[in-house]
Short mmCIF file of C-alpha atoms and ligand atoms in Angstrom, two decimals:
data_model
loop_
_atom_site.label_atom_id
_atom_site.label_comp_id
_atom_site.label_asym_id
_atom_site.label_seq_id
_atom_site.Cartn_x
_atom_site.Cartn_y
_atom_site.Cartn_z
CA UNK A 163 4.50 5.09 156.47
CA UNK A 164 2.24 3.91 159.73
CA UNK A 165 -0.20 1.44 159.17
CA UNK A 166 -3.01 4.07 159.64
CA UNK A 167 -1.83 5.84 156.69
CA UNK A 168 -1.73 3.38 154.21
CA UNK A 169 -3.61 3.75 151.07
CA UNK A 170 -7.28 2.62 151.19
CA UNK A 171 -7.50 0.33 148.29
CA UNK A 172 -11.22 0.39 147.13
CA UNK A 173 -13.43 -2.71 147.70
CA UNK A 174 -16.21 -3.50 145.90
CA UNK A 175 -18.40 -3.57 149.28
CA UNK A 176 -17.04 -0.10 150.74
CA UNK A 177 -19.38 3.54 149.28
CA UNK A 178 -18.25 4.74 146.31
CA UNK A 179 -18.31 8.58 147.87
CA UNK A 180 -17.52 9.26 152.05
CA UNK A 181 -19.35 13.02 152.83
CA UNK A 182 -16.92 14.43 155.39
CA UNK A 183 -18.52 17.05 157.73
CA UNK A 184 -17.02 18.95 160.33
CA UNK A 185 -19.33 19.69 163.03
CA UNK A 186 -19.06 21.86 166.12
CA UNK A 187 -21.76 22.33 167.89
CA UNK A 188 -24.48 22.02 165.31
CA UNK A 189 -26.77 20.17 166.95
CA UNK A 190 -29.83 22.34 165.93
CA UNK A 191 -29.33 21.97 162.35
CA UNK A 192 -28.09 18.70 161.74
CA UNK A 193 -31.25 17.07 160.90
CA UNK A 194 -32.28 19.13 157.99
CA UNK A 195 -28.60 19.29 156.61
CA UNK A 196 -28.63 15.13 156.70
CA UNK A 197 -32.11 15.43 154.91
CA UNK A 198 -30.85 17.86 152.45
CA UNK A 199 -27.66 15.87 151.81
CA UNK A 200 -29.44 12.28 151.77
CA UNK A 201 -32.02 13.91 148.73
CA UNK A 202 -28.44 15.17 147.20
CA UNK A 203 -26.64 11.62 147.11
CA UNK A 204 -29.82 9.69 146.76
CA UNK A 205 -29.29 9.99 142.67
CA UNK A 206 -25.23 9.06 142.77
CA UNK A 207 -24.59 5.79 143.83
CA UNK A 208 -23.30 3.99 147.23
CA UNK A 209 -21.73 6.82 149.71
CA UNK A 210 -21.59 6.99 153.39
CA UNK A 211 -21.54 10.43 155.77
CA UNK A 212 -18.86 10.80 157.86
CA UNK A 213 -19.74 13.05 160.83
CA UNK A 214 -16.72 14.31 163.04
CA UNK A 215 -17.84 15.51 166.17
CA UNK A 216 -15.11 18.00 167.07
CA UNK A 217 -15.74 18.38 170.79
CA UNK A 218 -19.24 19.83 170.99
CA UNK A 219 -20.86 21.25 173.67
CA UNK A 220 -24.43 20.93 172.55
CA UNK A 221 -26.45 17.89 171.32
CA UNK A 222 -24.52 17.09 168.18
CA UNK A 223 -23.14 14.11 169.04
CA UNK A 224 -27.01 12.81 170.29
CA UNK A 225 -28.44 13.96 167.16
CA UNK A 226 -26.25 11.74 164.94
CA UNK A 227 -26.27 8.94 167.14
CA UNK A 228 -30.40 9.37 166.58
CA UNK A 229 -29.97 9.99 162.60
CA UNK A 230 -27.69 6.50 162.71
CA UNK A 231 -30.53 4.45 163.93
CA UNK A 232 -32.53 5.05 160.98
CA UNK A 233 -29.41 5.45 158.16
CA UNK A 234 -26.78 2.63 158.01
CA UNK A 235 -25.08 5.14 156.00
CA UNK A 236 -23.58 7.17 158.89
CA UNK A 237 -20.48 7.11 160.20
CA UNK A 238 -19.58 9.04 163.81
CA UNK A 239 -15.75 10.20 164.34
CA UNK A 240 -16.31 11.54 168.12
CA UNK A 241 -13.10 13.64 168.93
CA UNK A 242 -11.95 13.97 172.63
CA UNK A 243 -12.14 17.48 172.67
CA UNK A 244 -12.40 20.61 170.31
CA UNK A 245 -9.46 20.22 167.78
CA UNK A 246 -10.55 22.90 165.21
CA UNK A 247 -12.23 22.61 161.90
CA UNK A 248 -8.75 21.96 159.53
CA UNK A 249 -8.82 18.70 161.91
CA UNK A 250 -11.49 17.85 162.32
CA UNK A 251 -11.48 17.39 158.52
CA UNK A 252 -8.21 15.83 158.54
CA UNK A 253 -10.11 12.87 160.89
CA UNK A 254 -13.07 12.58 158.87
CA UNK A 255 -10.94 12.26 155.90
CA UNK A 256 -8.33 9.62 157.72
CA UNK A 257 -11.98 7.39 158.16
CA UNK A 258 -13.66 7.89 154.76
CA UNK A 259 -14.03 4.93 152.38
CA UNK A 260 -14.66 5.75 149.09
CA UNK A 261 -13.26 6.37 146.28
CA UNK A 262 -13.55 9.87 146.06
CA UNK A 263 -14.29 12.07 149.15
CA UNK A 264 -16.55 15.38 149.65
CA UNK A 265 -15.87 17.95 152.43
CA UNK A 266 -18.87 19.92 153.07
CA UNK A 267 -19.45 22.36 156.08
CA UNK A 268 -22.78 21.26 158.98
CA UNK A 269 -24.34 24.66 158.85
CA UNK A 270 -25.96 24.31 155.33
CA UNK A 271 -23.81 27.28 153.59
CA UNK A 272 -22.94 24.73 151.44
CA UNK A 273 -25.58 23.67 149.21
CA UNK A 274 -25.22 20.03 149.42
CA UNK A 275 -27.76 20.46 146.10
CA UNK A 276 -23.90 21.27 144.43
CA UNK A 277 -22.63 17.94 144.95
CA UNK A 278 -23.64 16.28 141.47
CA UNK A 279 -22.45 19.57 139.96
CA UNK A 280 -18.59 18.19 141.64
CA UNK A 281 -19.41 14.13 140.79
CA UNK A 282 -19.87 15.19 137.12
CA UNK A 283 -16.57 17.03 136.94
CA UNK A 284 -14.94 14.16 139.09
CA UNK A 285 -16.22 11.43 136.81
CA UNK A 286 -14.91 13.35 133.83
CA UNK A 287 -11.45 12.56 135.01
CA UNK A 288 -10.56 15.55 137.67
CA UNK A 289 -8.92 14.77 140.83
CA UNK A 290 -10.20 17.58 142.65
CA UNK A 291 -13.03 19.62 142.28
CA UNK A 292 -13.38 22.90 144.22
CA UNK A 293 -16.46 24.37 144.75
CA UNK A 294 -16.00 28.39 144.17
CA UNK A 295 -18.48 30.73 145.56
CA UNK A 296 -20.02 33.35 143.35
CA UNK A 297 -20.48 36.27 145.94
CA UNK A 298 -19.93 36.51 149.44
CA UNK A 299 -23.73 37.53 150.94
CA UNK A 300 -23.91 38.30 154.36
CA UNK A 301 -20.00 39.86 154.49
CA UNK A 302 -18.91 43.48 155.51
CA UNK A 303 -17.04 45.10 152.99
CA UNK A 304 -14.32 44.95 155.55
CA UNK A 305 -14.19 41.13 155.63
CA UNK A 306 -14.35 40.64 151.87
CA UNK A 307 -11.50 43.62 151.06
CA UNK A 308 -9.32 41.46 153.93
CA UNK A 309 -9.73 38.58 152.23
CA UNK A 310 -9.02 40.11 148.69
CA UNK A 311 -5.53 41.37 150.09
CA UNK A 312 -4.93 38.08 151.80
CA UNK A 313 -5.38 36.16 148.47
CA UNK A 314 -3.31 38.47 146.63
CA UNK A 315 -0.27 38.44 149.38
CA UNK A 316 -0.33 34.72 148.90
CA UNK A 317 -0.59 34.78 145.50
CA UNK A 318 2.30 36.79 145.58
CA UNK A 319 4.41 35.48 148.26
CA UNK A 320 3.30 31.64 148.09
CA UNK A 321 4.33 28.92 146.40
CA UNK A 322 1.22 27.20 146.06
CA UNK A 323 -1.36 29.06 144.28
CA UNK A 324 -4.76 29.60 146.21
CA UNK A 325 -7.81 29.33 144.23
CA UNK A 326 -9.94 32.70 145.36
CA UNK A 327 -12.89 32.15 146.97
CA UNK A 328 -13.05 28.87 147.40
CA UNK A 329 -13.05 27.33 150.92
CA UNK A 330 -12.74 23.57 152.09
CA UNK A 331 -16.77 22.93 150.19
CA UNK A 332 -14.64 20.29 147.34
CA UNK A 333 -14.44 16.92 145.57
CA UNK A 334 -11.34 14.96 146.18
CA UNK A 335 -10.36 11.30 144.03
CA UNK A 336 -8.92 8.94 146.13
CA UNK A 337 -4.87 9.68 145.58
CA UNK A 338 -6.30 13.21 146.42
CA UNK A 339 -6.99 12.07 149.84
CA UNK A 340 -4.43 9.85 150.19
CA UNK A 341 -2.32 12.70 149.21
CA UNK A 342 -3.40 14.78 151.65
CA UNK A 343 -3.04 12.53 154.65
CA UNK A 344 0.16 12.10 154.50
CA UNK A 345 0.63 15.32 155.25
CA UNK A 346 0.42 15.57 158.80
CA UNK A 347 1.74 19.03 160.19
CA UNK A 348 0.43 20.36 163.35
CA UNK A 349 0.11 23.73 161.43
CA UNK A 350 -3.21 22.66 158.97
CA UNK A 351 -3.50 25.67 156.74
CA UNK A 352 -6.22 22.58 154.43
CA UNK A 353 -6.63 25.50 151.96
CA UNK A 354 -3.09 25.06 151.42
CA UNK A 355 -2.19 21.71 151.78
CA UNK A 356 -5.17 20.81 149.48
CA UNK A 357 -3.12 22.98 146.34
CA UNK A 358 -0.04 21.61 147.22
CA UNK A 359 -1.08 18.14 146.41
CA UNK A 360 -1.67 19.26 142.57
CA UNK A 361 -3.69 16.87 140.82
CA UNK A 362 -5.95 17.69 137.73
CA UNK A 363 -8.18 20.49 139.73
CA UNK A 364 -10.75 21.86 138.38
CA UNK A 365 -13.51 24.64 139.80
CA UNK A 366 -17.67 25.01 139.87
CA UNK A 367 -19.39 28.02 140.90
CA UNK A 368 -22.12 28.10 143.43
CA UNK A 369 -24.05 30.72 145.58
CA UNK A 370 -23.05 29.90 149.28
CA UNK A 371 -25.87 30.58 151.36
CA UNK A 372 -25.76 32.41 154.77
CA UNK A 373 -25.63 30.36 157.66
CA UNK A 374 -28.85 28.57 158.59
CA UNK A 375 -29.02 29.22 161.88
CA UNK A 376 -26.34 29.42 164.82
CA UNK A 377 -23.46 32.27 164.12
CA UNK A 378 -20.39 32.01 162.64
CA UNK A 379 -16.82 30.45 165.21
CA UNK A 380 -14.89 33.86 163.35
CA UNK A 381 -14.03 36.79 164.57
CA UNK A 382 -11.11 39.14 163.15
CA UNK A 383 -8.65 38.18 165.67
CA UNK A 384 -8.78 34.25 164.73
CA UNK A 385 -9.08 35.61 160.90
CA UNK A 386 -5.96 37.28 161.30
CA UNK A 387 -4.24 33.58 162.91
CA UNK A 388 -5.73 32.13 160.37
CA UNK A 389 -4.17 33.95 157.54
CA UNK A 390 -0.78 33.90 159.53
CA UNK A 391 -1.06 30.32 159.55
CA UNK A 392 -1.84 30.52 155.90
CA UNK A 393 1.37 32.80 155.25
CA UNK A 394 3.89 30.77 157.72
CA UNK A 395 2.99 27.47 156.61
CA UNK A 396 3.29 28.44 152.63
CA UNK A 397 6.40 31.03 152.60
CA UNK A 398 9.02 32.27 154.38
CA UNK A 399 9.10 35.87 152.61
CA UNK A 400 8.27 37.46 156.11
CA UNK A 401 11.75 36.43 157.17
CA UNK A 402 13.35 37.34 153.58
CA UNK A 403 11.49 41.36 153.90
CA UNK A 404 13.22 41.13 157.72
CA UNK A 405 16.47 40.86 156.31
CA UNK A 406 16.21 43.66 153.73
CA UNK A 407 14.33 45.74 156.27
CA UNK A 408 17.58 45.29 158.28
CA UNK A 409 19.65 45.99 155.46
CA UNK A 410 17.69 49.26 153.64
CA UNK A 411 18.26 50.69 157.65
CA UNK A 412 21.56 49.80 158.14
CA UNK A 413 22.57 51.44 154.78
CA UNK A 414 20.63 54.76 155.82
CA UNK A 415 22.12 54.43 159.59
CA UNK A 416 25.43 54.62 157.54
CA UNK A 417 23.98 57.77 155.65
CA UNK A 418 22.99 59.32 158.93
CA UNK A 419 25.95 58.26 160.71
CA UNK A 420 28.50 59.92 158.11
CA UNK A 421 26.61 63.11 158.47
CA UNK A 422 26.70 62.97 162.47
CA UNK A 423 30.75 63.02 161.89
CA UNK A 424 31.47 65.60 158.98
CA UNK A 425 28.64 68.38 160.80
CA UNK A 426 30.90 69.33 163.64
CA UNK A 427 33.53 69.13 162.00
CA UNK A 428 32.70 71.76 159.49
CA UNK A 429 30.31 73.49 162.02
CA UNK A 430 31.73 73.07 165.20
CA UNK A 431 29.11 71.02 167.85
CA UNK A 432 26.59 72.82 169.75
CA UNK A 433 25.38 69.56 171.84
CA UNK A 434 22.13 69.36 170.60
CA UNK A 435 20.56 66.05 168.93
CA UNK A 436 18.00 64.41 171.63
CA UNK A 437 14.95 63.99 169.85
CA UNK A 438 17.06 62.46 166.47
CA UNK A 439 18.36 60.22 169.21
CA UNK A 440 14.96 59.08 170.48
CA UNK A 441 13.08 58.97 167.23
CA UNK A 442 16.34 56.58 166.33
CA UNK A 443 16.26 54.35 168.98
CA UNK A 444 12.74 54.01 168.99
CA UNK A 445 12.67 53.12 165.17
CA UNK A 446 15.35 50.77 165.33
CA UNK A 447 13.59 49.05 168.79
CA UNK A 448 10.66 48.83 166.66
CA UNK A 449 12.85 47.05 164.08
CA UNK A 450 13.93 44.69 166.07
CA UNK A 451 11.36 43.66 168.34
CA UNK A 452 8.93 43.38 165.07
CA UNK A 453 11.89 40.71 163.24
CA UNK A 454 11.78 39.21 166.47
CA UNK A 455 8.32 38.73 166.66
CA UNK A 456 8.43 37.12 163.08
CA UNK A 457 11.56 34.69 163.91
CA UNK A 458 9.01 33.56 167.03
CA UNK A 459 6.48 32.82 164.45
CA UNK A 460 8.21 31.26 162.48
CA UNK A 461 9.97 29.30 165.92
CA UNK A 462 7.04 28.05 167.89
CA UNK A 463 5.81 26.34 164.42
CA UNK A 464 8.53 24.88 164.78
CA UNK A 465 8.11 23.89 168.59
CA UNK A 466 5.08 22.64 168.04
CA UNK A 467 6.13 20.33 164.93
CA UNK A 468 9.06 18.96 166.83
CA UNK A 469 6.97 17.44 169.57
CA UNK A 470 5.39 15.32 166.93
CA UNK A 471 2.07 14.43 168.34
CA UNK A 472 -0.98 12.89 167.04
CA UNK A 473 -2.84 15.66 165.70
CA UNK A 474 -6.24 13.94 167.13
CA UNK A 475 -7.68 11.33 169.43
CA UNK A 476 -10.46 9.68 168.82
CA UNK A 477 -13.03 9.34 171.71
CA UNK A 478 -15.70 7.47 169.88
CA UNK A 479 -15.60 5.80 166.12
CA UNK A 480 -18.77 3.93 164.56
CA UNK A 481 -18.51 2.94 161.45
CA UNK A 482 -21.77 3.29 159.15
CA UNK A 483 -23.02 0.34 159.68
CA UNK A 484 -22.85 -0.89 155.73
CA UNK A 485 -19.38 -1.30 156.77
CA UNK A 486 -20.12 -3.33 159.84
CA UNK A 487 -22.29 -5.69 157.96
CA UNK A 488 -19.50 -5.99 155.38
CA UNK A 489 -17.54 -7.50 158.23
CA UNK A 490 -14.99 -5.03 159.22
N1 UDP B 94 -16.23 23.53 162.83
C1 UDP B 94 -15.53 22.49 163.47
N2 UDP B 94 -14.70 22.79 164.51
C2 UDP B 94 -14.52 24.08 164.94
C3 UDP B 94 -15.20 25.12 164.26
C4 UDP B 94 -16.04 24.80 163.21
O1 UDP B 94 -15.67 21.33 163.11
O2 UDP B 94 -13.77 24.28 165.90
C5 UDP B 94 -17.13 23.19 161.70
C6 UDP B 94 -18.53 23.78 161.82
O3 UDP B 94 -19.38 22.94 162.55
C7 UDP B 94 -18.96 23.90 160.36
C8 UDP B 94 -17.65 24.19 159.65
O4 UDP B 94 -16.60 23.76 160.52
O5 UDP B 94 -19.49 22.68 159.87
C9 UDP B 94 -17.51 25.67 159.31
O6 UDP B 94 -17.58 26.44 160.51
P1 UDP B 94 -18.21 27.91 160.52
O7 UDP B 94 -19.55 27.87 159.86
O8 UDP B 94 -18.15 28.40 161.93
O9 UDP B 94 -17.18 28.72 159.64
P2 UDP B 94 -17.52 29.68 158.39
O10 UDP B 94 -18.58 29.02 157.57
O11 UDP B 94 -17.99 30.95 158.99
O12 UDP B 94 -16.22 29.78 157.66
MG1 MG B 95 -20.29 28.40 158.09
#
């Protein structure tokens, strides 16, 4: 195991909880989320925020380098360009302290008021607490019935069972997050990785609020890459319904292909057949070129694992300065 990933041990000087938030381009919130969340923690005990600036454009970076001055309590992980949210969590997590981490989203649709709800449940022995939203306010219909059939398909494909509507809002313990980072695959479906860990879980519900302000980074197109990441990175059934695809048409080519031979036999052959031909070709083109399509899913994953690279780099890391004057 590399150095970096070596269990924190906790220290009697280092937060008790490390608040890991993801931010791109949030700038124009930040301030009242850090307000919100300092009121929220105030009651709990010694934490720390860790902020991961993942590549902003706007201000973000400025306006937690101007929240630091007044809050020894914040932490800045500055990434060296836009990685995407799954790791920009991953970083946040690889710097947090404490013995139990909390990853909450900038933009405020997480109520960091739900926080004590997760502590609670945390300090009556759960590993991992998942915060599970009520309703989804603000969604088509469209958006919600994808994500219904999305949960089911991996509920029914997966290994790993995938609480419903619960996102990366959550309570980890310690051997949570150490459990977690050592998985480091290129491919971060976190909804995943977080249920393959196991651990005693538990689940709170909570209203999540519409965004503050700013829109939503989703679209459908990066929705539907999403849940392919989810499906390729928890089950391989894609390639198993390939194969039987292949074999259910093979078996009615051989049908097909027996009735080709005994017609003109018994009926003599007027030369006629074109469009079966083209509507058979076409069909089994489709086939193929669709099983192809999944193999090269399932392939460049692959590529891209092989190459083995760090999954971020750090432009910028200041520790909240507790830490500092605890001599680190
Ligand atoms: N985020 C990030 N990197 C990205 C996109 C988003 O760190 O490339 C952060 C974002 O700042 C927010 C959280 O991830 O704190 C959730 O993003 P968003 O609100 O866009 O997603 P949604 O709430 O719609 O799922
Ligand atoms: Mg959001």
């Amino acid at each position: 195991m590399p150095d970096s990933l070596a269990p924190h041990f906790h220290r009697d000087d280092g937060p008790t909880f490390s608040v890991v938030v993801p931010a791109f381009n949030e700038a124009e919130g930040l301030t009242a989320f850090h307000t919100r969340l300092a009121a929220a923690m105030a009651p709990l005990g010694a934490w720390e925020v860790i902020y991961v600036d993942d590549g902003s454009t706007d201000a973000t970076r400025d306006v937690v380098d101007y929240l630091r001055r007044d809050d020894p309590r914040i932490a800045l992980v500055s990434l060296s360009r836009n990685f995407g949210k799954e790791i920009a969590t991953t970083a946040g997590l690889d710097h947090a302290r404490g013995e139990a981490a909390i990853v909450i989203d900038a933009d405020l649709q997480d109520p960091p008021e739900v926080i004590p709800r997760l502590v609670a449940a945390w300090r009556q022995g759960f590993d991992m607490v998942c915060a599970r939203r009520r309703g989804r306010p603000g969604e088509t219909a469209l958006k919600r019935l994808t994500a219904r059939a999305f949960y089911r398909l991996m509920r029914n494909a997966g290994s790993v069972r995938l609480p419903e509507d619960t996102g990366d809002f959550r309570l980890m313990s310690r051997r949570v997050v150490d459990a977690v980072r050592q998985l480091r695959e290129q491919h971060r479906f976190m909804k995943g990785l977080f249920a393959w860990v196991g651990f005693p879980t538990t689940t709170i519900l909570y209203d999540r609020e519409p965004r503050a302000m700013g829109g939503t980074k989703w679209n459908y197109w990066k929705l539907w890459n999403f849940a392919l990441e989810g499906i390729t990175s928890f089950t391989v059934m894609p390639l198993k319904i390939a194969t039987y695809l292949g074999l259910a048409v093979a078996v009615l080519a051989a049908i097909y292909g027996i009735q080709v031979i005994v017609k003109p036999l018994l009926f003599g052959n007027p030369v006629a057949g074109y469009p079966s031909l083209m509507t058979v070709i076409l069909f089994l083109g489709g086939i193929q070129l669709t099983t192809l399509g999944i193999i090269g899913e399932y392939l460049g994953r692959i590529f891209n694992e092989t190459k083995q690279r760090p999954l971020y780099l750090v432009e910028r890391f200041h520790p909240s300065r507790a830490r500092v004057e605890a001599g680190e």
